Coordinates of C-alpha atoms and ligand atoms in Angstrom, one line a residue:
M4 CA -15.9 9.5 19.6
S5 CA -12.7 8.7 21.3
E6 CA -9.6 10.7 22.1
R7 CA -7.3 7.8 21.5
G8 CA -5.2 7.1 18.5
Y9 CA -4.1 10.6 17.7
Y10 CA -0.8 11.4 16.1
G11 CA -0.5 15.1 16.8
A12 CA -3.7 16.6 15.4
Y13 CA -4.4 13.6 13.1
G14 CA -6.1 10.2 13.4
G15 CA -8.8 9.5 16.0
M16 CA -11.7 7.1 16.1
Y17 CA -14.8 8.8 14.5
L18 CA -17.2 5.9 14.7
P19 CA -21.0 5.2 14.6
E20 CA -22.1 4.2 18.0
I21 CA -22.9 0.7 16.8
L22 CA -19.3 -0.1 15.9
V23 CA -17.7 1.1 19.2
Q24 CA -17.9 -2.3 20.9
T25 CA -16.3 -4.0 17.9
F26 CA -13.4 -1.6 17.8
E27 CA -12.8 -2.0 21.6
E28 CA -12.7 -5.8 21.0
L29 CA -10.2 -5.3 18.1
L30 CA -8.1 -2.9 20.1
A31 CA -7.9 -5.4 23.1
A32 CA -7.0 -8.3 20.8
F33 CA -4.3 -6.3 19.1
Q34 CA -2.8 -5.0 22.4
Q35 CA -2.8 -8.6 23.8
A36 CA -1.1 -9.9 20.7
K37 CA 1.5 -7.2 20.7
A38 CA 2.4 -7.9 24.3
D39 CA 2.8 -11.6 23.5
P40 CA 6.3 -12.3 22.0
S41 CA 5.0 -15.6 20.6
F42 CA 2.6 -13.7 18.4
W43 CA 5.4 -11.9 16.4
A44 CA 7.4 -15.1 16.3
E45 CA 4.3 -16.9 14.8
F46 CA 3.9 -14.0 12.3
E47 CA 7.6 -14.2 11.2
Q48 CA 7.4 -18.0 10.9
L49 CA 4.3 -17.8 8.7
M50 CA 5.8 -15.1 6.5
S51 CA 9.1 -17.1 6.1
T52 CA 7.3 -20.2 5.0
Y53 CA 4.4 -18.7 3.0
S54 CA 5.7 -15.4 1.7
C55 CA 9.5 -15.5 1.0
R56 CA 10.5 -13.5 4.0
P57 CA 13.0 -12.1 4.7
T58 CA 12.8 -10.4 1.3
P59 CA 16.3 -9.5 0.0
I60 CA 18.0 -6.2 -0.7
T61 CA 19.3 -6.0 -4.3
F62 CA 22.2 -3.7 -5.3
A63 CA 21.1 -2.0 -8.5
E64 CA 24.6 -1.9 -10.0
N65 CA 23.6 -0.8 -13.5
L66 CA 21.3 2.0 -12.4
T67 CA 24.0 3.2 -10.0
R68 CA 26.5 3.4 -12.9
H69 CA 23.9 5.0 -15.1
F70 CA 23.2 7.9 -12.7
G71 CA 26.8 8.2 -11.5
G72 CA 25.9 9.2 -7.9
A73 CA 24.8 7.4 -4.8
K74 CA 24.8 3.5 -4.7
I75 CA 21.2 2.4 -5.3
F76 CA 19.7 -0.5 -3.2
V77 CA 16.3 -2.0 -3.6
K78 CA 14.2 -3.7 -0.9
R79 CA 12.3 -6.5 -2.7
E80 CA 8.8 -6.5 -1.4
D81 CA 7.7 -7.6 -4.9
L82 CA 8.9 -11.1 -3.9
N83 CA 6.1 -11.5 -1.4
H84 CA 3.4 -14.1 -2.2
T85 CA 0.7 -12.3 -4.3
G86 CA 3.3 -9.8 -5.5
A87 CA 3.3 -7.0 -3.0
H88 CA 3.9 -5.9 0.6
K89 CA 0.1 -6.2 1.1
A90 CA 0.7 -9.8 2.2
N91 CA 2.5 -8.7 5.4
N92 CA -0.6 -6.9 6.6
V93 CA -3.3 -9.4 5.6
M94 CA -1.4 -12.5 7.0
G95 CA -0.9 -10.6 10.3
Q96 CA -4.5 -9.6 10.5
G97 CA -5.5 -13.2 9.6
L98 CA -3.6 -14.3 12.8
L99 CA -5.5 -11.7 14.8
V100 CA -8.9 -12.9 13.3
K101 CA -8.0 -16.5 14.5
R102 CA -7.3 -15.1 18.0
M103 CA -10.6 -13.3 18.0
G104 CA -12.5 -16.4 17.0
K105 CA -14.2 -14.8 14.0
T106 CA -15.0 -16.7 10.8
R107 CA -15.6 -14.2 8.1
V108 CA -13.4 -11.4 6.6
I109 CA -14.3 -8.5 4.4
A110 CA -12.1 -6.0 2.6
E111 CA -12.1 -3.1 0.2
T112 CA -9.8 -3.0 -2.8
G113 CA -8.9 -0.5 -5.5
A114 CA -6.2 -1.9 -7.7
G115 CA -7.2 -5.4 -6.6
Q116 CA -3.9 -6.2 -4.9
H117 CA -5.3 -6.0 -1.4
G118 CA -8.4 -8.0 -2.5
V119 CA -6.3 -10.8 -3.9
A120 CA -4.0 -10.8 -0.8
T121 CA -7.1 -10.9 1.5
A122 CA -8.8 -13.7 -0.5
T123 CA -5.5 -15.6 -0.4
M124 CA -5.3 -15.3 3.4
A125 CA -9.0 -16.3 3.7
A126 CA -8.4 -19.4 1.6
K127 CA -5.4 -20.4 3.7
F128 CA -7.1 -19.9 7.1
G129 CA -10.5 -21.2 5.9
F130 CA -12.5 -17.9 6.4
E131 CA -15.5 -16.8 4.4
C132 CA -14.5 -13.8 2.4
T133 CA -16.3 -10.8 0.7
I134 CA -14.4 -8.1 -1.2
Y135 CA -15.9 -4.7 -2.0
M136 CA -14.7 -3.1 -5.2
G137 CA -15.9 0.0 -7.1
E138 CA -17.6 -1.0 -10.3
V139 CA -15.1 1.1 -12.3
D140 CA -12.2 -0.8 -10.7
V141 CA -13.9 -4.2 -11.3
Q142 CA -13.9 -3.3 -15.0
R143 CA -10.3 -2.0 -14.9
Q144 CA -8.8 -4.9 -12.9
R145 CA -10.6 -8.0 -14.3
P146 CA -7.5 -10.3 -13.9
N147 CA -7.5 -9.6 -10.1
V148 CA -11.3 -10.1 -9.9
F149 CA -10.8 -13.4 -11.7
W150 CA -8.2 -14.6 -9.1
M151 CA -10.3 -13.4 -6.1
E152 CA -13.2 -15.4 -7.3
R153 CA -11.1 -18.5 -7.9
L154 CA -9.7 -18.1 -4.4
G155 CA -13.3 -18.4 -3.1
A156 CA -14.1 -14.7 -2.4
R157 CA -17.4 -13.0 -3.3
V158 CA -16.6 -9.8 -5.2
V159 CA -19.3 -7.1 -4.8
P160 CA -19.1 -4.3 -7.4
V161 CA -20.0 -1.0 -5.7
T162 CA -22.2 1.2 -7.8
A163 CA -22.5 4.2 -5.5
G164 CA -20.6 7.6 -5.9
S165 CA -17.6 7.6 -8.2
R166 CA -17.6 3.7 -8.1
T167 CA -14.0 3.5 -7.0
L168 CA -11.9 2.9 -3.8
K169 CA -13.5 5.4 -1.4
D170 CA -17.0 4.0 -2.2
A171 CA -15.8 0.5 -1.7
I172 CA -14.5 1.5 1.8
N173 CA -17.9 3.0 2.7
E174 CA -19.7 -0.2 1.6
A175 CA -17.3 -2.4 3.6
F176 CA -18.1 -0.4 6.7
R177 CA -21.8 -0.9 6.0
D178 CA -21.3 -4.6 5.9
W179 CA -19.3 -4.6 9.1
V180 CA -22.0 -2.8 11.0
T181 CA -24.5 -5.6 10.1
N182 CA -22.2 -8.5 10.7
M183 CA -19.9 -7.5 13.5
D184 CA -20.3 -10.7 15.5
T185 CA -18.7 -13.0 12.9
T186 CA -16.8 -10.6 10.7
H187 CA -13.5 -8.7 10.7
Y188 CA -12.8 -5.9 8.3
V189 CA -9.2 -6.3 7.0
L190 CA -8.4 -2.7 6.2
G191 CA -5.6 -2.6 3.6
T192 CA -3.6 0.5 4.5
A193 CA -2.4 2.6 7.4
C194 CA -5.6 4.7 7.3
G195 CA -9.0 4.6 8.8
P196 CA -10.1 4.9 12.5
H197 CA -7.8 3.9 15.3
P198 CA -6.4 1.2 15.8
F199 CA -6.1 0.5 12.0
P200 CA -3.2 2.9 11.2
E201 CA -1.3 1.3 14.1
I202 CA -2.2 -2.3 13.3
V203 CA -1.3 -2.0 9.6
S204 CA 2.0 -0.2 10.4
Y205 CA 2.9 -2.8 13.0
F206 CA 2.7 -5.7 10.6
Q207 CA 4.4 -3.7 7.8
S208 CA 7.2 -2.8 10.2
I209 CA 8.7 -6.2 9.3
I210 CA 10.0 -4.5 6.2
G211 CA 11.9 -1.8 8.1
K212 CA 13.3 -4.2 10.7
E213 CA 14.8 -6.4 8.0
A214 CA 16.0 -3.5 5.8
R215 CA 17.9 -1.9 8.7
R216 CA 19.6 -5.1 9.6
Q217 CA 20.4 -6.0 5.9
M218 CA 21.9 -2.6 5.2
L219 CA 24.2 -2.9 8.2
E220 CA 25.2 -6.4 7.3
R221 CA 25.8 -5.6 3.6
Q222 CA 27.3 -2.0 3.8
G223 CA 28.2 -1.6 7.4
R224 CA 26.1 1.5 7.5
L225 CA 22.6 2.9 7.1
P226 CA 21.4 4.5 3.9
K227 CA 21.5 8.3 3.5
R228 CA 17.9 8.3 2.1
V229 CA 15.0 5.9 2.0
Y230 CA 12.3 6.3 -0.7
A231 CA 8.8 4.8 -0.6
C232 CA 5.6 5.5 -2.6
V233 CA 2.6 6.7 -0.6
G234 CA -1.0 5.7 -1.3
G235 CA -2.6 5.2 2.1
G236 CA 0.9 4.9 3.5
S237 CA 1.4 1.3 4.6
N238 CA 4.6 0.3 2.7
A239 CA 6.1 3.7 3.6
M240 CA 5.3 3.3 7.3
G241 CA 6.7 -0.2 7.0
I242 CA 10.1 0.6 5.7
F243 CA 10.5 4.0 7.4
S244 CA 9.8 2.4 10.8
G245 CA 13.3 0.8 10.6
F246 CA 14.9 4.3 10.6
F247 CA 12.7 6.6 12.6
D248 CA 15.2 7.0 15.4
E249 CA 18.1 7.7 13.0
P250 CA 18.6 11.4 12.3
S251 CA 21.2 10.7 9.7
V252 CA 18.6 8.9 7.5
E253 CA 16.3 11.1 5.4
L254 CA 12.9 9.5 4.7
V255 CA 11.2 10.5 1.5
G256 CA 7.5 9.7 0.7
V257 CA 6.5 9.9 -2.9
E258 CA 2.9 10.6 -3.9
A259 CA 1.1 10.5 -7.2
G260 CA 1.7 13.6 -9.2
G261 CA -0.6 12.4 -11.9
H262 CA -0.7 15.0 -14.8
G263 CA 1.2 17.5 -12.6
L264 CA 0.5 19.3 -9.3
E265 CA -0.9 22.4 -11.2
S266 CA -3.3 20.3 -13.3
G267 CA -5.6 19.3 -10.4
A268 CA -5.4 15.7 -11.8
H269 CA -3.3 14.0 -9.1
A270 CA -3.4 12.4 -5.7
A271 CA -0.8 14.4 -3.8
R272 CA -2.2 15.1 -0.4
L273 CA 1.0 16.2 1.4
A274 CA 3.4 17.1 -1.4
G275 CA 0.8 19.4 -3.1
R276 CA -1.3 22.3 -1.8
D277 CA -4.7 21.1 -2.9
A278 CA -5.5 19.0 0.2
S279 CA -7.0 20.3 3.5
V280 CA -7.6 18.8 6.9
G281 CA -10.9 17.1 7.5
V282 CA -12.7 14.1 9.0
A283 CA -13.9 11.3 6.7
Q284 CA -14.1 7.5 6.8
G285 CA -13.6 7.5 10.6
Y286 CA -10.4 9.5 10.9
R287 CA -8.8 13.0 10.6
T288 CA -6.2 13.7 8.1
Y289 CA -5.4 15.7 4.9
F290 CA -8.1 15.0 2.2
L291 CA -8.4 16.1 -1.3
Q292 CA -11.8 17.8 -0.8
D293 CA -13.6 20.9 -1.9
E294 CA -14.6 23.9 0.3
E295 CA -17.8 22.0 1.3
G296 CA -15.9 18.8 2.3
Q297 CA -17.0 16.9 -0.8
M298 CA -14.3 14.5 -1.9
K299 CA -12.6 15.5 -5.2
H300 CA -11.8 13.2 -8.1
T301 CA -8.2 12.1 -7.9
H302 CA -6.0 10.8 -10.7
S303 CA -2.9 8.5 -10.9
V304 CA -1.6 6.1 -13.5
A305 CA -1.2 3.8 -10.4
A306 CA -4.6 2.7 -9.1
G307 CA -3.0 1.9 -5.7
L308 CA -2.0 5.6 -5.1
D309 CA -5.3 7.1 -6.3
Y310 CA -6.8 7.8 -2.9
I311 CA -8.3 11.0 -1.3
G312 CA -6.8 10.6 2.2
V313 CA -3.4 9.6 3.7
S314 CA -2.2 7.9 6.8
P315 CA -2.7 10.2 9.9
I316 CA 0.7 9.0 11.1
L317 CA 2.3 10.3 7.9
A318 CA 0.3 13.6 8.1
H319 CA 1.9 14.1 11.6
L320 CA 5.4 13.1 10.4
H321 CA 5.0 15.6 7.5
E322 CA 4.1 18.3 10.0
T323 CA 7.1 17.5 12.3
G324 CA 9.4 17.3 9.3
A325 CA 10.4 13.7 10.0
V326 CA 9.4 12.7 6.5
R327 CA 9.8 14.8 3.3
F328 CA 7.0 14.4 0.7
E329 CA 7.5 14.7 -3.0
A330 CA 5.3 13.9 -6.1
A331 CA 6.2 12.1 -9.3
T332 CA 4.1 12.6 -12.4
D333 CA 2.7 9.7 -14.5
A334 CA 5.2 10.5 -17.3
E335 CA 8.2 10.4 -14.9
V336 CA 6.9 7.1 -13.4
T337 CA 6.4 5.2 -16.7
E338 CA 9.9 6.4 -17.7
A339 CA 11.4 5.2 -14.4
L340 CA 9.7 1.9 -14.8
A341 CA 11.0 1.4 -18.3
L342 CA 14.5 2.3 -17.3
T343 CA 14.5 -0.1 -14.3
V344 CA 13.2 -3.0 -16.3
R345 CA 15.9 -2.5 -19.0
K346 CA 18.8 -1.8 -16.8
E347 CA 18.2 -4.2 -13.9
G348 CA 15.6 -6.7 -14.9
L349 CA 13.5 -5.6 -12.0
I350 CA 9.8 -5.0 -12.8
P351 CA 8.4 -2.5 -10.2
A352 CA 4.7 -1.9 -9.9
L353 CA 3.5 1.5 -11.1
E354 CA 3.0 2.4 -7.5
S355 CA 6.5 1.5 -6.5
S356 CA 7.9 3.2 -9.7
H357 CA 7.0 6.6 -8.0
A358 CA 9.7 5.9 -5.4
F359 CA 12.2 4.9 -8.2
A360 CA 11.4 8.1 -10.2
Q361 CA 12.1 10.4 -7.2
A362 CA 15.3 8.5 -6.3
F363 CA 16.5 8.8 -9.9
K364 CA 16.0 12.6 -9.7
E365 CA 18.2 12.8 -6.5
A366 CA 20.8 10.0 -6.9
P367 CA 23.1 12.0 -9.3
T368 CA 23.3 14.8 -6.8
L369 CA 24.7 12.5 -4.1
S370 CA 28.3 11.2 -3.6
P371 CA 29.3 7.7 -4.7
D372 CA 30.1 7.1 -1.0
D373 CA 26.4 7.4 -0.2
C374 CA 23.8 4.6 -0.3
I375 CA 20.1 5.1 -0.9
L376 CA 17.4 2.6 -0.5
I377 CA 14.2 2.3 -2.5
N378 CA 11.2 0.2 -1.4
Q379 CA 10.0 -1.9 -4.4
S380 CA 6.5 -2.4 -2.8
G381 CA 5.2 -4.7 -5.6
R382 CA 5.7 -6.1 -9.0
A383 CA 4.1 -4.8 -12.2
D384 CA 2.4 -8.0 -13.5
K385 CA -1.0 -6.4 -12.6
D386 CA -0.1 -3.3 -14.6
I387 CA 0.5 -5.0 -17.9
F388 CA -2.6 -3.4 -19.6
T389 CA -1.7 0.1 -18.4
V390 CA 2.0 -0.2 -19.3
A391 CA 1.3 -1.7 -22.7
D392 CA -1.1 1.3 -23.4
A393 CA 1.6 3.8 -22.1
F394 CA 4.1 2.4 -24.6
G395 CA 1.5 1.9 -27.3
D396 CA 2.8 -1.7 -27.9
P397 CA 1.2 -2.7 -31.3
A398 CA 1.9 -6.5 -30.8
W399 CA 0.0 -6.4 -27.5
K400 CA -3.0 -4.7 -29.1
Q401 CA -3.0 -7.3 -31.8
F402 CA -2.9 -10.1 -29.2
I403 CA -5.9 -8.6 -27.3
L404 CA -7.9 -8.1 -30.5
Q405 CA -7.2 -11.7 -31.5
K406 CA -8.4 -12.9 -28.1
A407 CA -11.6 -10.9 -28.4
E408 CA -12.2 -12.5 -31.8
E409 CA -11.7 -15.9 -30.3
Y410 CA -14.3 -15.2 -27.6
R411 CA -16.8 -13.7 -30.1
A412 CA -16.5 -16.9 -32.3
Ligands
PLP503 C1 2.3 -2.5 -5.2 C2 1.7 -1.4 -4.4 N1 2.4 -0.5 -3.8 C3 1.9 0.5 -3.0 C4 0.5 0.6 -2.9 C5 0.0 1.8 -2.1 O1 -0.5 1.4 -0.8 P1 0.3 1.9 0.5 O2 0.5 3.3 0.5 O3 -0.6 1.5 1.6 O4 1.6 1.1 0.6 C6 -0.3 -0.3 -3.4 C7 -1.8 -0.3 -3.2 O5 -2.6 -1.0 -3.8 C8 0.3 -1.4 -4.2 O6 -0.5 -2.3 -4.8

């Protein structure tokens, strides 16, 4: 156990003895890369030629008119290759893997976005790739499994526990312990043992750096509030990092309110009262757990927010008051998504739609002289089945039934 990597009372490095050497190696490689200005330049170059960076900021003119309050701006992380901010982290870690001379990558995935992004990175860099995914998620996210396999990854369905994300993480750690010499674990969010929260936040900080510059160029001032959804916390850490030293900018993290904070069926660790501090999966943070430390079942319409823990850095920023945490319910989120699609032609992922839902609650209370910024962390192509179900689209159901008939024939 190491004292390093603490953010206030949260974080740390709670590791089995056998992994300590691998983490020391990773920490050294990361520190060297960070100290080398050519590394960030190589990262920016890669992202500008492979993933549409810098992503633009879009003025949501129609939504602004609709709500009649603050001017609404949207940071377009949905325009990244593979459709989400996840690309920033995986491509950055890919460059680190090259520096460390390893040849194989593994990852966990829930919604499948991080799995697809990792498999894409592995295809580009020529790494062998294995993705761990809960059996339930494999069934829910077949299109993403299809693409991971086409990209050359081996997808391993995890049958332990609740057969979802936390079980996939445990399985990925088990693999890493056995194959440390050749393998790097590409953790997908700003969680886990040190130095992962810092590594992931470092690569995602490209969002905040750009957003700050773009707001100043476009509006001549910074936004009054910045909204981001919070699963593990990587897109939030990314965009917030551009504004941490600006007391005039309020940072708002939006968690999954599921069926409501009183229902018990949600994934609000910091905005709700159901979570408590504990140690699991190698780090200390707020977890949705029972009195005996057993992890509870969480719920969200957005698979990417449906997680028991939260970034230790955000847990600390919650405690210091640097970030305000709110929760949006499934119903509010699907409504916000539908409105954004119809009014702006933007198609935010269900995860990102949490940030939109909260911003929509607050925009009318602000002055038209104020600007607010929403991070659109991803696009909703992956959510087509869930969104079609939420709206009970009869033509979509007919299409699926017809496809099933074709396969049966
Ligand atoms: C589009 C999108 N946004 C947000 C998230 C949540 O992750 P994080 O909190 O690490 O940004 C996910 C996770 O899968 C995602 O796919």
